[in-house]
Tab-separated table of C-alpha atoms in Angstrom:
chain	number	residue	atom	x	y	z
A	147	LYS	CA	116.885	10.090	-35.568
A	148	ASN	CA	115.647	11.729	-39.481
A	149	GLU	CA	115.675	8.602	-41.901
A	150	VAL	CA	118.222	9.994	-44.015
A	151	GLU	CA	121.886	12.035	-42.234
A	152	GLN	CA	124.218	14.505	-43.893
A	153	SER	CA	127.179	15.016	-42.983
A	154	PRO	CA	128.699	17.677	-43.008
A	155	GLN	CA	125.938	20.489	-42.556
A	156	ASN	CA	128.680	22.873	-43.605
A	157	LEU	CA	131.423	22.892	-45.889
A	158	THR	CA	133.845	25.504	-46.830
A	159	ALA	CA	137.201	24.257	-48.961
A	160	GLN	CA	139.902	26.376	-51.423
A	161	GLU	CA	139.556	26.063	-55.551
A	162	GLY	CA	141.175	22.547	-56.202
A	163	GLU	CA	140.422	20.725	-52.780
A	164	PHE	CA	139.077	17.422	-52.916
A	165	ILE	CA	135.940	17.331	-51.437
A	166	THR	CA	133.658	14.745	-49.892
A	167	ILE	CA	129.583	14.839	-48.322
A	168	ASN	CA	128.429	11.207	-46.986
A	169	CYS	CA	125.222	10.490	-46.668
A	170	SER	CA	123.270	7.385	-44.696
A	171	TYR	CA	120.005	5.877	-44.179
A	172	SER	CA	117.997	3.575	-42.370
A	173	VAL	CA	115.461	2.772	-44.116
A	174	GLY	CA	115.109	0.185	-47.245
A	175	ILE	CA	115.499	1.771	-50.881
A	176	SER	CA	115.385	1.101	-54.666
A	177	ALA	CA	117.707	4.062	-55.172
A	178	LEU	CA	119.126	7.816	-54.430
A	179	HIS	CA	119.544	10.962	-55.453
A	180	TRP	CA	122.494	13.133	-55.360
A	181	LEU	CA	121.080	16.620	-55.728
A	182	GLN	CA	122.031	20.201	-55.664
A	183	GLN	CA	120.242	22.974	-55.181
A	184	HIS	CA	121.253	26.695	-55.943
A	185	PRO	CA	120.086	30.013	-54.469
A	186	GLY	CA	116.606	31.109	-56.409
A	187	GLY	CA	115.682	27.515	-55.535
A	188	GLY	CA	115.927	24.714	-59.087
A	189	ILE	CA	117.453	21.788	-58.304
A	190	VAL	CA	119.197	19.352	-60.460
A	191	SER	CA	119.438	15.621	-60.109
A	192	LEU	CA	123.393	14.943	-60.172
A	193	PHE	CA	123.029	11.508	-59.693
A	194	MET	CA	120.590	8.406	-59.275
A	195	LEU	CA	121.744	5.202	-58.116
A	196	SER	CA	121.559	2.237	-56.433
A	197	SER	CA	124.511	0.408	-56.388
A	198	GLY	CA	128.748	0.568	-57.121
A	199	LYS	CA	129.546	4.088	-58.376
A	200	LYS	CA	128.700	6.185	-61.062
A	201	LYS	CA	131.410	9.444	-62.412
A	202	HIS	CA	130.484	12.574	-64.576
A	203	GLY	CA	133.228	15.080	-65.056
A	204	ARG	CA	134.699	16.228	-61.629
A	205	LEU	CA	131.732	14.254	-59.301
A	206	ILE	CA	131.535	10.237	-58.161
A	207	ALA	CA	129.004	8.846	-56.445
A	208	THR	CA	128.672	5.572	-54.351
A	209	ILE	CA	126.552	3.629	-52.202
A	210	ASN	CA	127.263	-0.030	-50.342
A	211	ILE	CA	123.979	-0.298	-49.888
A	212	GLN	CA	124.423	-3.014	-47.034
A	213	GLU	CA	125.928	-0.800	-45.597
A	214	LYS	CA	123.158	2.056	-45.896
A	215	HIS	CA	125.633	4.569	-46.889
A	216	SER	CA	126.691	6.922	-49.935
A	217	SER	CA	129.403	8.918	-50.791
A	218	LEU	CA	129.515	12.204	-53.283
A	219	HIS	CA	133.034	13.456	-54.159
A	220	ILE	CA	134.240	16.705	-56.159
A	221	THR	CA	138.215	16.787	-57.537
A	222	ALA	CA	139.634	19.567	-57.952
A	223	SER	CA	136.755	22.516	-56.815
A	224	HIS	CA	135.776	25.361	-58.151
A	225	PRO	CA	133.686	28.045	-56.970
A	226	ARG	CA	130.904	27.581	-59.071
A	227	ASP	CA	129.939	24.178	-56.918
A	228	SER	CA	129.469	25.992	-54.224
A	229	ALA	CA	125.574	25.220	-53.922
A	230	VAL	CA	123.597	23.268	-51.334
A	231	TYR	CA	124.038	19.652	-51.971
A	232	ILE	CA	121.285	17.635	-50.988
A	233	CYS	CA	121.164	13.402	-50.528
A	234	ALA	CA	117.296	11.785	-51.636
A	235	VAL	CA	116.433	7.955	-51.719
A	236	ILE	CA	113.595	6.489	-52.893
A	237	THR	CA	111.885	4.749	-50.631
A	238	SER	CA	108.373	3.796	-51.970
A	239	GLY	CA	106.770	4.593	-56.354
A	240	SER	CA	109.080	7.980	-57.066
A	241	ARG	CA	108.280	9.417	-53.324
A	242	LEU	CA	111.773	10.984	-52.012
A	243	THR	CA	112.883	11.421	-48.225
A	244	PHE	CA	115.577	14.012	-47.726
A	245	GLY	CA	118.694	14.136	-46.066
A	246	GLU	CA	118.691	17.565	-44.556
A	247	GLY	CA	121.518	19.325	-46.968
A	248	THR	CA	125.673	20.287	-46.945
A	249	GLN	CA	126.490	23.623	-47.805
A	250	LEU	CA	129.662	23.775	-49.775
A	251	THR	CA	130.948	27.028	-50.252
A	252	VAL	CA	134.578	26.549	-52.347
A	253	ASN	CA	136.308	30.340	-52.245
A	254	PRO	CA	139.047	30.764	-55.037
B	187	LYS	CA	112.722	18.957	-74.828
B	188	ALA	CA	110.795	21.570	-72.665
B	189	GLY	CA	112.172	20.718	-68.781
B	190	VAL	CA	109.393	20.622	-65.763
B	191	THR	CA	107.862	24.372	-65.803
B	192	GLN	CA	106.301	25.268	-62.985
B	193	THR	CA	103.736	28.093	-62.479
B	194	PRO	CA	103.511	30.387	-61.350
B	195	ARG	CA	106.904	31.140	-60.105
B	196	TYR	CA	105.991	34.125	-56.963
B	197	LEU	CA	102.824	34.298	-55.115
B	198	ILE	CA	101.750	36.392	-52.418
B	199	LYS	CA	98.582	35.579	-50.393
B	200	THR	CA	96.535	36.571	-47.284
B	201	ARG	CA	95.891	34.337	-44.260
B	202	GLY	CA	92.635	32.174	-44.496
B	203	GLN	CA	92.757	32.730	-48.868
B	204	GLN	CA	93.739	29.072	-51.179
B	205	VAL	CA	95.757	29.158	-53.963
B	206	THR	CA	96.430	26.177	-57.027
B	207	LEU	CA	100.024	25.954	-58.185
B	208	SER	CA	100.280	24.168	-61.374
B	209	CYS	CA	103.463	21.690	-63.108
B	210	SER	CA	103.834	21.250	-66.501
B	211	PRO	CA	106.574	17.788	-66.435
B	212	ILE	CA	108.896	17.064	-69.197
B	213	SER	CA	105.975	15.311	-72.006
B	214	GLY	CA	106.417	11.838	-72.064
B	215	HIS	CA	106.543	11.387	-67.771
B	216	ARG	CA	103.637	9.609	-65.808
B	217	SER	CA	104.907	10.648	-62.567
B	218	VAL	CA	104.790	13.492	-60.871
B	219	SER	CA	105.362	14.537	-57.304
B	220	TRP	CA	105.630	17.733	-55.220
B	221	TYR	CA	107.207	18.668	-52.436
B	222	GLN	CA	107.964	21.419	-49.900
B	223	GLN	CA	110.865	23.418	-48.871
B	224	THR	CA	110.977	25.197	-45.675
B	225	PRO	CA	113.962	26.449	-43.237
B	226	GLY	CA	112.744	24.995	-40.408
B	227	GLN	CA	111.603	21.270	-41.643
B	228	GLY	CA	113.808	21.508	-45.053
B	229	LEU	CA	112.336	19.103	-47.789
B	230	GLN	CA	109.167	17.529	-47.104
B	231	PHE	CA	107.132	14.850	-49.562
B	232	LEU	CA	103.486	16.321	-50.064
B	233	PHE	CA	102.410	13.466	-52.431
B	234	GLU	CA	102.736	11.694	-55.540
B	235	TYR	CA	100.200	11.000	-58.736
B	236	PHE	CA	100.893	8.480	-61.938
B	237	SER	CA	98.375	7.945	-64.409
B	238	GLU	CA	96.726	10.457	-62.741
B	239	THR	CA	95.755	8.538	-59.765
B	240	GLN	CA	97.607	9.734	-56.236
B	241	ARG	CA	99.458	7.292	-55.153
B	242	ASN	CA	101.183	8.042	-52.109
B	243	LYS	CA	100.660	11.138	-49.915
B	244	GLY	CA	103.172	12.769	-47.186
B	245	ASN	CA	101.763	13.716	-43.846
B	246	PHE	CA	100.432	16.572	-44.653
B	247	PRO	CA	97.035	17.952	-43.520
B	248	GLY	CA	93.666	18.061	-45.802
B	249	ARG	CA	93.970	21.388	-46.623
B	250	PHE	CA	96.696	19.802	-49.632
B	251	SER	CA	95.200	18.332	-52.023
B	252	GLY	CA	96.507	17.426	-55.687
B	253	ARG	CA	95.560	15.893	-58.427
B	254	GLN	CA	96.256	15.095	-62.239
B	255	PHE	CA	95.202	15.426	-65.218
B	256	SER	CA	95.064	13.076	-68.186
B	257	ASN	CA	98.332	15.216	-70.164
B	258	SER	CA	100.135	14.544	-66.754
B	259	ARG	CA	99.832	17.715	-66.356
B	260	SER	CA	99.367	18.513	-62.337
B	261	GLU	CA	97.650	20.872	-59.550
B	262	MET	CA	97.995	21.079	-56.132
B	263	ASN	CA	95.748	23.827	-54.088
B	264	VAL	CA	96.045	24.603	-50.127
B	265	SER	CA	92.785	26.457	-48.711
B	266	THR	CA	92.665	28.542	-46.117
B	267	LEU	CA	96.195	29.046	-46.030
B	268	GLU	CA	98.020	29.406	-42.877
B	269	LEU	CA	101.616	31.981	-42.012
B	270	GLY	CA	103.124	28.763	-42.010
B	271	ASP	CA	102.246	27.459	-45.502
B	272	SER	CA	105.278	29.543	-46.309
B	273	ALA	CA	107.694	27.377	-48.411
B	274	LEU	CA	108.985	27.216	-52.044
B	275	TYR	CA	107.082	23.968	-53.594
B	276	LEU	CA	108.427	22.130	-56.381
B	277	CYS	CA	107.446	19.695	-58.293
B	278	ALA	CA	109.434	17.150	-59.962
B	279	SER	CA	108.684	14.539	-62.904
B	280	SER	CA	109.985	11.161	-63.239
B	281	LEU	CA	108.809	8.509	-66.824
B	282	GLN	CA	107.242	5.834	-64.165
B	283	GLN	CA	106.948	5.273	-60.979
B	284	GLY	CA	110.077	3.787	-58.751
B	285	ASN	CA	113.236	3.556	-59.881
B	286	THR	CA	113.826	6.287	-62.265
B	287	GLU	CA	115.225	9.347	-62.208
B	288	ALA	CA	113.542	12.573	-61.175
B	289	PHE	CA	113.590	15.879	-62.886
B	290	PHE	CA	112.053	18.787	-61.165
B	291	GLY	CA	110.943	22.640	-62.055
B	292	GLN	CA	111.628	25.730	-60.230
B	293	GLY	CA	109.431	26.103	-58.353
B	294	THR	CA	106.869	28.255	-56.954
B	295	ARG	CA	107.729	29.882	-53.959
B	296	LEU	CA	104.827	31.049	-52.263
B	297	THR	CA	104.603	33.867	-49.349
B	298	VAL	CA	101.445	33.965	-47.052
B	299	VAL	CA	100.498	37.335	-45.216
């Protein structure tokens, strides 16, 4: 079993829909990243959080440390949100352990 | 402020050769981590450097090595290349170790033929 599990693996939505991607982890962490990767490889960190909730524009990330679970929400989804979203946890130092990613496709 | 710069962006090497990849972190960042991304294994941690010292190492063979210079720039080296080393190699820089945001470079796409 992977230390970081994401669901769903693939997600197709219509423009405007509310999207949720889930991440569960089984190890002790100091913080969790939500990352976005577009075709071509570049990775952007959307959020780093260790408790509670963060919001940036149409993106919201929450984490429940007791339940070892985090969610990434996208409100009013848009085709430009199409990308791979990756959950990554910090376990020691700056070392990241990654989930397998969620391929999101938003159709116009 | 310049982002994380990785060079080269693309590289084609032959089995048995060796390769050196470079990562220049954001100015002021002292922690550099390296990751390998393949379709089969996803993203996997290679190693982490902070203040010129390797602080963490992933589960990769000794053919994979790295170093960090006094200006925080880092290099990773892969010797005796195998076909399975074909991957996207990403580096990430952070201000400090631990709970600080990671900023990723665009990666180096290595193809071993």
